[in-house]
CSV table of C-alpha atoms in Angstrom, one decimal:
chain,number,residue,atom,x,y,z
A,24,MET,CA,-0.2,0.2,0.7
A,25,HIS,CA,2.8,2.0,1.0
A,26,SER,CA,5.0,4.2,-2.0
A,27,GLU,CA,8.7,3.6,-2.5
A,28,LYS,CA,8.8,7.9,-2.2
A,29,VAL,CA,7.7,7.1,1.4
A,30,LEU,CA,9.9,4.8,2.3
A,31,ASN,CA,12.3,6.5,0.5
A,32,ARG,CA,11.1,9.9,1.9
A,33,LEU,CA,11.5,8.4,5.7
A,34,LYS,CA,14.9,6.9,5.2
A,35,THR,CA,16.1,10.4,4.0
A,36,ILE,CA,14.5,11.8,7.5
A,37,GLU,CA,16.3,9.3,9.4
A,38,GLY,CA,20.0,10.5,7.8
A,39,HIS,CA,18.8,13.8,8.5
A,40,LEU,CA,18.3,13.0,12.7
A,41,ARG,CA,21.3,11.3,12.5
A,42,GLY,CA,23.3,14.2,11.9
A,43,VAL,CA,21.3,16.5,14.3
A,44,ILE,CA,22.8,13.6,16.7
A,45,ARG,CA,26.4,14.2,15.8
A,46,MET,CA,25.5,18.1,15.9
A,47,VAL,CA,24.5,17.7,19.6
A,48,GLU,CA,27.7,15.2,20.5
A,49,GLU,CA,29.7,17.7,18.5
A,50,ASP,CA,28.3,20.6,20.9
A,51,ALA,CA,26.8,22.4,17.8
A,52,TYR,CA,25.0,26.0,18.6
A,53,CYS,CA,21.6,25.3,20.1
A,54,ILE,CA,19.9,27.2,17.7
A,55,ASP,CA,21.4,25.5,15.1
A,56,VAL,CA,20.3,22.2,16.9
A,57,ILE,CA,16.8,23.6,16.5
A,58,ARG,CA,16.3,24.8,13.5
A,59,GLN,CA,17.0,21.2,12.0
A,60,LEU,CA,14.4,19.2,14.0
A,61,GLN,CA,12.6,21.9,13.4
A,62,ALA,CA,13.1,20.9,9.6
A,63,ILE,CA,12.9,17.5,10.8
A,64,GLU,CA,9.4,17.8,12.0
A,65,ALA,CA,7.8,19.8,9.2
A,66,ALA,CA,9.5,16.5,6.3
A,67,ILE,CA,7.8,14.2,9.0
A,68,SER,CA,4.8,16.0,8.4
A,69,LYS,CA,4.9,15.8,4.5
A,70,THR,CA,5.3,12.1,4.9
A,71,SER,CA,2.4,11.5,7.5
A,72,ALA,CA,0.0,14.2,4.3
A,73,LEU,CA,1.5,11.5,1.6
A,74,ILE,CA,0.5,8.5,3.4
A,75,LEU,CA,-2.9,9.8,3.9
A,76,GLU,CA,-3.3,11.0,1.0
A,77,ASP,CA,-2.2,6.7,0.0
A,78,HIS,CA,-5.1,5.9,2.5
A,79,LEU,CA,-7.3,8.2,1.3
A,80,ASN,CA,-7.2,6.7,-1.8
A,81,SER,CA,-7.7,3.5,-1.3
A,82,CYS,CA,-8.4,1.6,1.9
A,83,VAL,CA,-11.2,4.7,2.6
A,84,ILE,CA,-13.0,4.4,-0.6
A,85,THR,CA,-13.0,0.4,-0.1
A,86,ALA,CA,-15.0,1.6,3.2
A,87,VAL,CA,-17.3,3.7,2.0
A,88,ARG,CA,-18.1,1.9,-1.1
A,89,GLY,CA,-18.9,-1.1,1.4
A,90,ASP,CA,-21.8,-2.9,3.2
A,91,SER,CA,-20.2,-2.2,6.6
A,92,GLU,CA,-21.7,1.1,8.4
A,93,GLN,CA,-19.6,-0.1,11.1
A,94,GLU,CA,-15.8,-0.5,8.7
A,95,ARG,CA,-16.6,3.2,7.3
A,96,GLU,CA,-17.5,4.7,10.3
A,97,ARG,CA,-14.4,4.1,11.8
A,98,VAL,CA,-12.4,4.6,9.1
A,99,LEU,CA,-13.9,7.5,8.7
A,100,LYS,CA,-13.5,9.0,12.2
A,101,GLU,CA,-9.8,7.6,12.5
A,102,ILE,CA,-9.5,10.8,9.8
A,103,ALA,CA,-10.9,12.8,11.9
A,104,GLU,CA,-8.7,12.1,14.8
A,105,VAL,CA,-5.2,11.8,12.9
A,106,PHE,CA,-6.5,15.1,11.3
A,107,GLU,CA,-7.4,16.5,14.7
A,108,MET,CA,-3.9,15.1,16.2
A,109,SER,CA,-2.3,17.2,14.0
A,110,THR,CA,-2.7,20.3,15.3
A,111,LYS,CA,-1.3,19.6,18.1
A,112,VAL,CA,2.1,18.3,16.8
B,25,MET,CA,-25.0,20.8,7.0
B,26,HIS,CA,-22.9,22.5,9.7
B,27,SER,CA,-23.8,21.7,12.9
B,28,GLU,CA,-24.9,24.2,15.9
B,29,LYS,CA,-22.2,23.5,18.0
B,30,VAL,CA,-19.7,24.5,15.2
B,31,LEU,CA,-21.8,27.8,15.1
B,32,ASN,CA,-21.2,28.4,19.3
B,33,ARG,CA,-18.1,27.1,19.1
B,34,LEU,CA,-17.1,30.6,17.1
B,35,LYS,CA,-18.9,32.6,18.8
B,36,THR,CA,-17.3,31.9,21.9
B,37,ILE,CA,-13.8,32.1,19.8
B,38,GLU,CA,-14.6,35.6,18.9
B,39,GLY,CA,-15.8,36.3,22.7
B,40,HIS,CA,-12.4,34.9,24.1
B,41,LEU,CA,-10.4,37.3,21.3
B,42,ARG,CA,-12.1,40.0,22.1
B,43,GLY,CA,-10.8,39.4,25.4
B,44,VAL,CA,-7.9,39.6,24.7
B,45,ILE,CA,-7.9,42.8,22.9
B,46,ARG,CA,-8.7,44.0,25.9
B,47,MET,CA,-5.8,42.0,27.4
B,48,VAL,CA,-3.6,44.3,24.9
B,49,GLU,CA,-5.8,47.5,25.4
B,50,GLU,CA,-5.0,47.7,29.4
B,51,ASP,CA,-1.1,46.4,28.8
B,52,ALA,CA,-1.8,43.1,30.1
B,53,TYR,CA,1.9,41.0,30.7
B,54,CYS,CA,2.8,39.9,27.3
B,55,ILE,CA,3.0,36.4,28.3
B,56,ASP,CA,-0.3,36.3,29.3
B,57,VAL,CA,-1.2,37.6,26.8
B,58,ILE,CA,0.4,35.1,24.2
B,59,ARG,CA,-1.4,32.5,26.6
B,60,GLN,CA,-4.5,33.7,26.3
B,61,LEU,CA,-4.0,33.3,21.9
B,62,GLN,CA,-2.3,30.0,22.2
B,63,ALA,CA,-5.8,29.3,23.9
B,64,ILE,CA,-7.6,30.7,21.1
B,65,GLU,CA,-5.3,28.3,18.4
B,66,ALA,CA,-6.4,25.1,20.6
B,67,ALA,CA,-9.9,26.3,20.3
B,68,ILE,CA,-10.1,26.2,16.6
B,69,SER,CA,-8.1,23.7,15.5
B,70,LYS,CA,-10.2,21.3,17.8
B,71,THR,CA,-13.6,23.1,16.2
B,72,SER,CA,-12.1,22.4,12.4
B,73,ALA,CA,-11.6,18.5,13.6
B,74,LEU,CA,-15.4,18.9,13.9
B,75,ILE,CA,-16.3,20.5,10.9
B,76,LEU,CA,-13.8,17.8,9.5
B,77,GLU,CA,-15.9,14.5,10.7
B,78,ASP,CA,-19.1,16.6,9.7
B,79,HIS,CA,-17.9,16.7,6.2
B,80,LEU,CA,-16.8,13.1,6.2
B,81,ASN,CA,-19.8,12.4,6.9
B,82,SER,CA,-22.0,14.3,4.5
B,83,CYS,CA,-20.1,15.5,1.5
B,84,VAL,CA,-17.5,12.7,1.4
B,85,ILE,CA,-19.9,9.8,1.4
B,86,THR,CA,-21.8,11.2,-0.8
B,87,ALA,CA,-18.8,12.0,-3.1
B,88,VAL,CA,-17.6,8.6,-2.8
B,89,ARG,CA,-20.5,6.4,-3.6
B,90,GLY,CA,-21.4,8.8,-6.2
B,91,ASP,CA,-20.4,8.2,-10.1
B,92,SER,CA,-18.8,10.8,-10.8
B,93,GLU,CA,-14.4,9.8,-10.7
B,94,GLN,CA,-13.4,14.2,-10.6
B,95,GLU,CA,-16.2,14.4,-7.8
B,96,ARG,CA,-14.9,11.2,-5.4
B,97,GLU,CA,-11.2,13.0,-6.9
B,98,ARG,CA,-11.6,16.6,-5.9
B,99,VAL,CA,-13.0,16.1,-2.4
B,100,LEU,CA,-10.1,13.6,-1.5
B,101,LYS,CA,-7.3,15.8,-2.8
B,102,GLU,CA,-9.2,18.4,-0.5
B,103,ILE,CA,-8.9,16.5,2.5
B,104,ALA,CA,-5.3,15.3,2.2
B,105,GLU,CA,-4.7,19.6,1.5
B,106,VAL,CA,-6.5,20.8,4.4
B,107,PHE,CA,-4.3,17.4,6.6
B,108,GLU,CA,-1.1,18.8,4.9
B,109,MET,CA,-2.2,22.5,5.6
B,110,SER,CA,-2.8,21.8,9.3
B,111,THR,CA,0.4,20.7,10.5
B,112,LYS,CA,1.9,24.3,9.3
B,113,VAL,CA,-0.4,26.0,11.5
C,27,MET,CA,4.6,47.9,26.5
C,28,HIS,CA,2.4,46.6,22.9
C,29,SER,CA,3.1,47.9,20.3
C,30,GLU,CA,0.3,49.4,18.1
C,31,LYS,CA,0.7,47.0,15.2
C,32,VAL,CA,-0.6,44.1,18.4
C,33,LEU,CA,-3.8,45.8,18.7
C,34,ASN,CA,-4.7,46.3,15.0
C,35,ARG,CA,-3.6,42.8,13.9
C,36,LEU,CA,-5.9,41.4,16.6
C,37,LYS,CA,-8.8,43.5,16.2
C,38,THR,CA,-8.0,42.2,12.1
C,39,ILE,CA,-8.1,39.0,12.9
C,40,GLU,CA,-11.9,39.2,15.5
C,41,GLY,CA,-12.3,41.1,11.5
C,42,HIS,CA,-11.6,37.8,9.8
C,43,LEU,CA,-13.1,35.7,12.3
C,44,ARG,CA,-16.5,37.5,12.4
C,45,GLY,CA,-16.3,36.1,8.2
C,46,VAL,CA,-16.0,32.7,9.2
C,47,ILE,CA,-18.8,32.7,11.4
C,48,ARG,CA,-21.1,34.3,9.6
C,49,MET,CA,-20.2,31.5,6.3
C,50,VAL,CA,-20.9,28.6,9.1
C,51,GLU,CA,-24.1,30.8,8.6
C,52,GLU,CA,-25.0,30.7,5.0
C,53,ASP,CA,-24.3,27.3,5.4
C,54,ALA,CA,-20.2,27.5,3.1
C,55,TYR,CA,-18.7,24.6,1.3
C,56,CYS,CA,-16.8,23.1,5.1
C,57,ILE,CA,-13.9,22.3,3.3
C,58,ASP,CA,-13.5,26.1,2.7
C,59,VAL,CA,-14.8,27.6,6.3
C,60,ILE,CA,-11.5,25.3,7.9
C,61,ARG,CA,-8.8,26.7,5.8
C,62,GLN,CA,-10.1,30.4,6.3
C,63,LEU,CA,-9.9,29.2,9.9
C,64,GLN,CA,-6.4,27.4,9.5
C,65,ALA,CA,-5.2,30.8,7.6
C,66,ILE,CA,-6.9,33.0,11.6
C,67,GLU,CA,-4.9,30.0,13.4
C,68,ALA,CA,-1.2,31.3,10.7
C,69,ALA,CA,-2.1,34.9,11.8
C,70,ILE,CA,-3.1,34.6,15.7
C,71,SER,CA,0.7,32.7,15.8
C,72,LYS,CA,1.7,35.4,13.1
C,73,THR,CA,0.8,38.0,16.1
C,74,SER,CA,2.5,35.7,19.2
C,75,ALA,CA,5.8,36.0,17.7
C,76,LEU,CA,5.6,39.8,17.5
C,77,ILE,CA,4.7,39.9,20.9
C,78,LEU,CA,7.5,37.3,22.3
C,79,GLU,CA,9.9,39.8,20.0
C,80,ASP,CA,8.5,42.2,22.5
C,81,HIS,CA,8.5,41.1,25.4
C,82,LEU,CA,12.6,39.8,24.6
C,83,ASN,CA,13.6,43.6,23.9
C,84,SER,CA,12.1,44.6,27.0
C,85,CYS,CA,11.1,42.8,30.3
C,86,VAL,CA,13.1,39.7,29.5
C,87,ILE,CA,16.4,42.0,29.1
C,88,THR,CA,15.2,44.5,32.1
C,89,ALA,CA,15.1,40.5,34.1
C,90,VAL,CA,18.6,39.4,32.7
C,91,ARG,CA,20.0,42.1,33.8
C,92,GLY,CA,19.4,42.6,37.5
C,93,ASP,CA,20.0,42.1,40.6
C,94,SER,CA,16.7,39.0,41.2
C,95,GLU,CA,17.8,35.4,40.1
C,96,GLN,CA,14.9,34.2,40.5
C,97,GLU,CA,12.9,36.8,38.9
C,98,ARG,CA,15.4,35.6,36.4
C,99,GLU,CA,14.8,32.0,36.1
C,100,ARG,CA,10.9,33.3,36.2
C,101,VAL,CA,10.9,35.2,33.2
C,102,LEU,CA,13.2,32.8,30.8
C,103,LYS,CA,11.2,29.4,32.4
C,104,GLU,CA,8.1,31.6,31.0
C,105,ILE,CA,9.8,31.5,27.6
C,106,ALA,CA,10.7,27.9,27.1
C,107,GLU,CA,7.0,27.3,28.6
C,108,VAL,CA,5.6,29.2,25.4
C,109,PHE,CA,7.9,27.6,23.1
C,110,GLU,CA,7.2,24.5,24.3
C,111,MET,CA,2.9,24.6,24.0
C,112,SER,CA,3.6,26.7,20.7
C,113,THR,CA,4.7,23.7,19.0
C,114,LYS,CA,1.3,22.1,19.9
C,115,VAL,CA,-1.1,24.6,19.0
D,14,MET,CA,26.4,22.5,27.1
D,15,HIS,CA,24.1,20.4,25.1
D,16,SER,CA,22.9,17.9,28.5
D,17,GLU,CA,22.9,14.1,28.0
D,18,LYS,CA,19.1,14.1,28.5
D,19,VAL,CA,19.3,16.0,25.6
D,20,LEU,CA,21.3,13.7,23.4
D,21,ASN,CA,19.4,10.5,24.9
D,22,ARG,CA,16.1,11.8,23.9
D,23,LEU,CA,17.5,12.3,19.8
D,24,LYS,CA,18.5,8.9,20.2
D,25,THR,CA,15.5,7.2,21.6
D,26,ILE,CA,13.8,9.2,18.8
D,27,GLU,CA,16.1,7.8,15.8
D,28,GLY,CA,15.5,4.4,17.6
D,29,HIS,CA,11.5,4.8,17.3
D,30,LEU,CA,11.8,6.1,13.7
D,31,ARG,CA,13.3,3.4,12.8
D,32,GLY,CA,10.6,1.0,14.4
D,33,VAL,CA,8.3,3.3,11.8
D,34,ILE,CA,10.0,2.4,9.2
D,35,ARG,CA,9.8,-1.0,8.9
D,36,MET,CA,5.9,-0.5,9.7
D,37,VAL,CA,6.2,0.6,6.3
D,38,GLU,CA,7.9,-2.4,5.5
D,39,GLU,CA,6.3,-5.1,6.4
D,40,ASP,CA,3.3,-2.9,5.2
D,41,ALA,CA,1.0,-1.8,8.7
D,42,TYR,CA,-1.4,0.4,8.5
D,43,CYS,CA,-1.6,3.5,7.1
D,44,ILE,CA,-3.1,5.4,10.6
D,45,ASP,CA,-0.7,3.1,12.8
D,46,VAL,CA,1.8,4.9,10.8
D,47,ILE,CA,0.7,9.0,11.0
D,48,ARG,CA,-0.2,7.9,14.4
D,49,GLN,CA,3.5,7.0,14.9
D,50,LEU,CA,4.9,9.8,13.1
D,51,GLN,CA,2.6,12.7,15.1
D,52,ALA,CA,5.0,10.7,18.1
D,53,ILE,CA,8.0,11.3,17.0
D,54,GLU,CA,6.6,15.1,16.0
D,55,ALA,CA,5.3,15.6,19.9
D,56,ALA,CA,8.8,13.9,21.1
D,57,ILE,CA,11.5,16.3,18.8
D,58,SER,CA,8.5,18.9,19.6
D,59,LYS,CA,9.4,18.2,23.2
D,60,THR,CA,13.5,17.5,22.9
D,61,SER,CA,13.8,21.6,21.2
D,62,ALA,CA,11.7,23.6,23.9
D,63,LEU,CA,14.4,21.0,26.1
D,64,ILE,CA,17.4,22.5,23.9
D,65,LEU,CA,16.0,25.9,23.8
D,66,GLU,CA,15.1,26.2,28.0
D,67,ASP,CA,19.7,24.7,28.1
D,68,HIS,CA,20.0,28.5,25.7
D,69,LEU,CA,18.4,30.3,27.7
D,70,ASN,CA,20.1,29.9,30.9
D,71,SER,CA,23.6,30.1,28.6
D,72,CYS,CA,24.3,31.6,25.9
D,73,VAL,CA,21.1,33.7,26.7
D,74,ILE,CA,22.2,35.1,29.1
D,75,THR,CA,26.0,35.4,29.1
D,76,ALA,CA,24.7,38.0,25.7
D,77,VAL,CA,22.2,39.9,27.2
D,78,ARG,CA,24.8,40.1,30.3
D,79,GLY,CA,27.1,41.2,28.2
D,80,ASP,CA,28.5,44.9,26.3
D,81,SER,CA,27.9,44.4,23.1
D,82,GLU,CA,24.1,45.2,21.8
D,83,GLN,CA,24.8,43.8,18.3
D,84,GLU,CA,25.1,40.4,20.3
D,85,ARG,CA,22.1,40.9,21.9
D,86,GLU,CA,20.4,41.8,18.7
D,87,ARG,CA,21.4,38.7,17.2
D,88,VAL,CA,21.0,36.5,20.1
D,89,LEU,CA,17.2,37.2,21.0
D,90,LYS,CA,16.4,38.0,17.6
D,91,GLU,CA,17.2,34.1,17.2
D,92,ILE,CA,14.5,33.3,20.1
D,93,ALA,CA,11.8,35.3,18.4
D,94,GLU,CA,12.7,33.5,14.8
D,95,VAL,CA,12.7,30.0,16.0
D,96,PHE,CA,9.4,31.0,18.2
D,97,GLU,CA,7.5,31.8,15.3
D,98,MET,CA,9.5,28.5,13.3
D,99,SER,CA,8.0,26.4,16.2
D,100,THR,CA,4.4,27.5,15.0
D,101,LYS,CA,4.8,26.4,11.6
D,102,VAL,CA,5.8,22.7,12.5
């Protein structure tokens, strides 16, 4: 279900994070570290949005068109939940 | 389509914001003003989540079940967009 | 302590919010309402940043240069707190 | 300047991220992946706040008490900048 694109982005983020850990070990300037962490957060958010788009175009369509009302409600509730959560991180 | 609940929340937020304007006019302590603005942002986010939930349970279901592939794509794309945007505000 | 600029921005935001309340009353499209609310949140964040900048250049300088260690700690702790909170709204 | 605590947190986050990459490789459910990414973002924000607190209690105090107005302005401007940025990620 997940595109290769998602995996590649996450691996890039992992490399970025390892770079920040090295910065901290080498006692880099605090503000530079914070800025790198903010860039990582922005990259993670973008990746989440990509995953959600995949999800909307696969599972959500299947569930909404399916016969199970319970399943449909579950899938739509999850989207509302991750949306609400996304405003807090 | 919009629940009374959404309208009431927005009116409460408007009252809260007017209170903050008064605080600024009366030269309240900066940090107290910032905290109130953060509380208002949190309340707006919660209201957006509520509106999205209503939307998922009405327009989105209709569009996904409908015959127009174009309409379905538009509706799902919008959700991915507001999700991505939500991580930036 | 607060610049006229802060007050003007907050009044503009209030006008924007009243416009959104009208949109909801007139049953505007959910996604359009959410987008307006996201724009309002972004404007509030910008205003908070402006207030913090004023604060850093007035109270914080006074406190850090002052003789009271307790007062200095309080002022710096507050900034760390609003920063942490800002990542959640 | 950086506490051991900051380094440990970043290493924990790296482990968490590697776990999410594995989840994606094993085709885990989209929403579960998004939730884990949101947890990682929250952990990064908390770490940034910790770094800022260290920074306020070291460099900022030195700069504000120092004789260079230029240096003081630079340091305070940086804090306003990361605060403004923090509201966008």
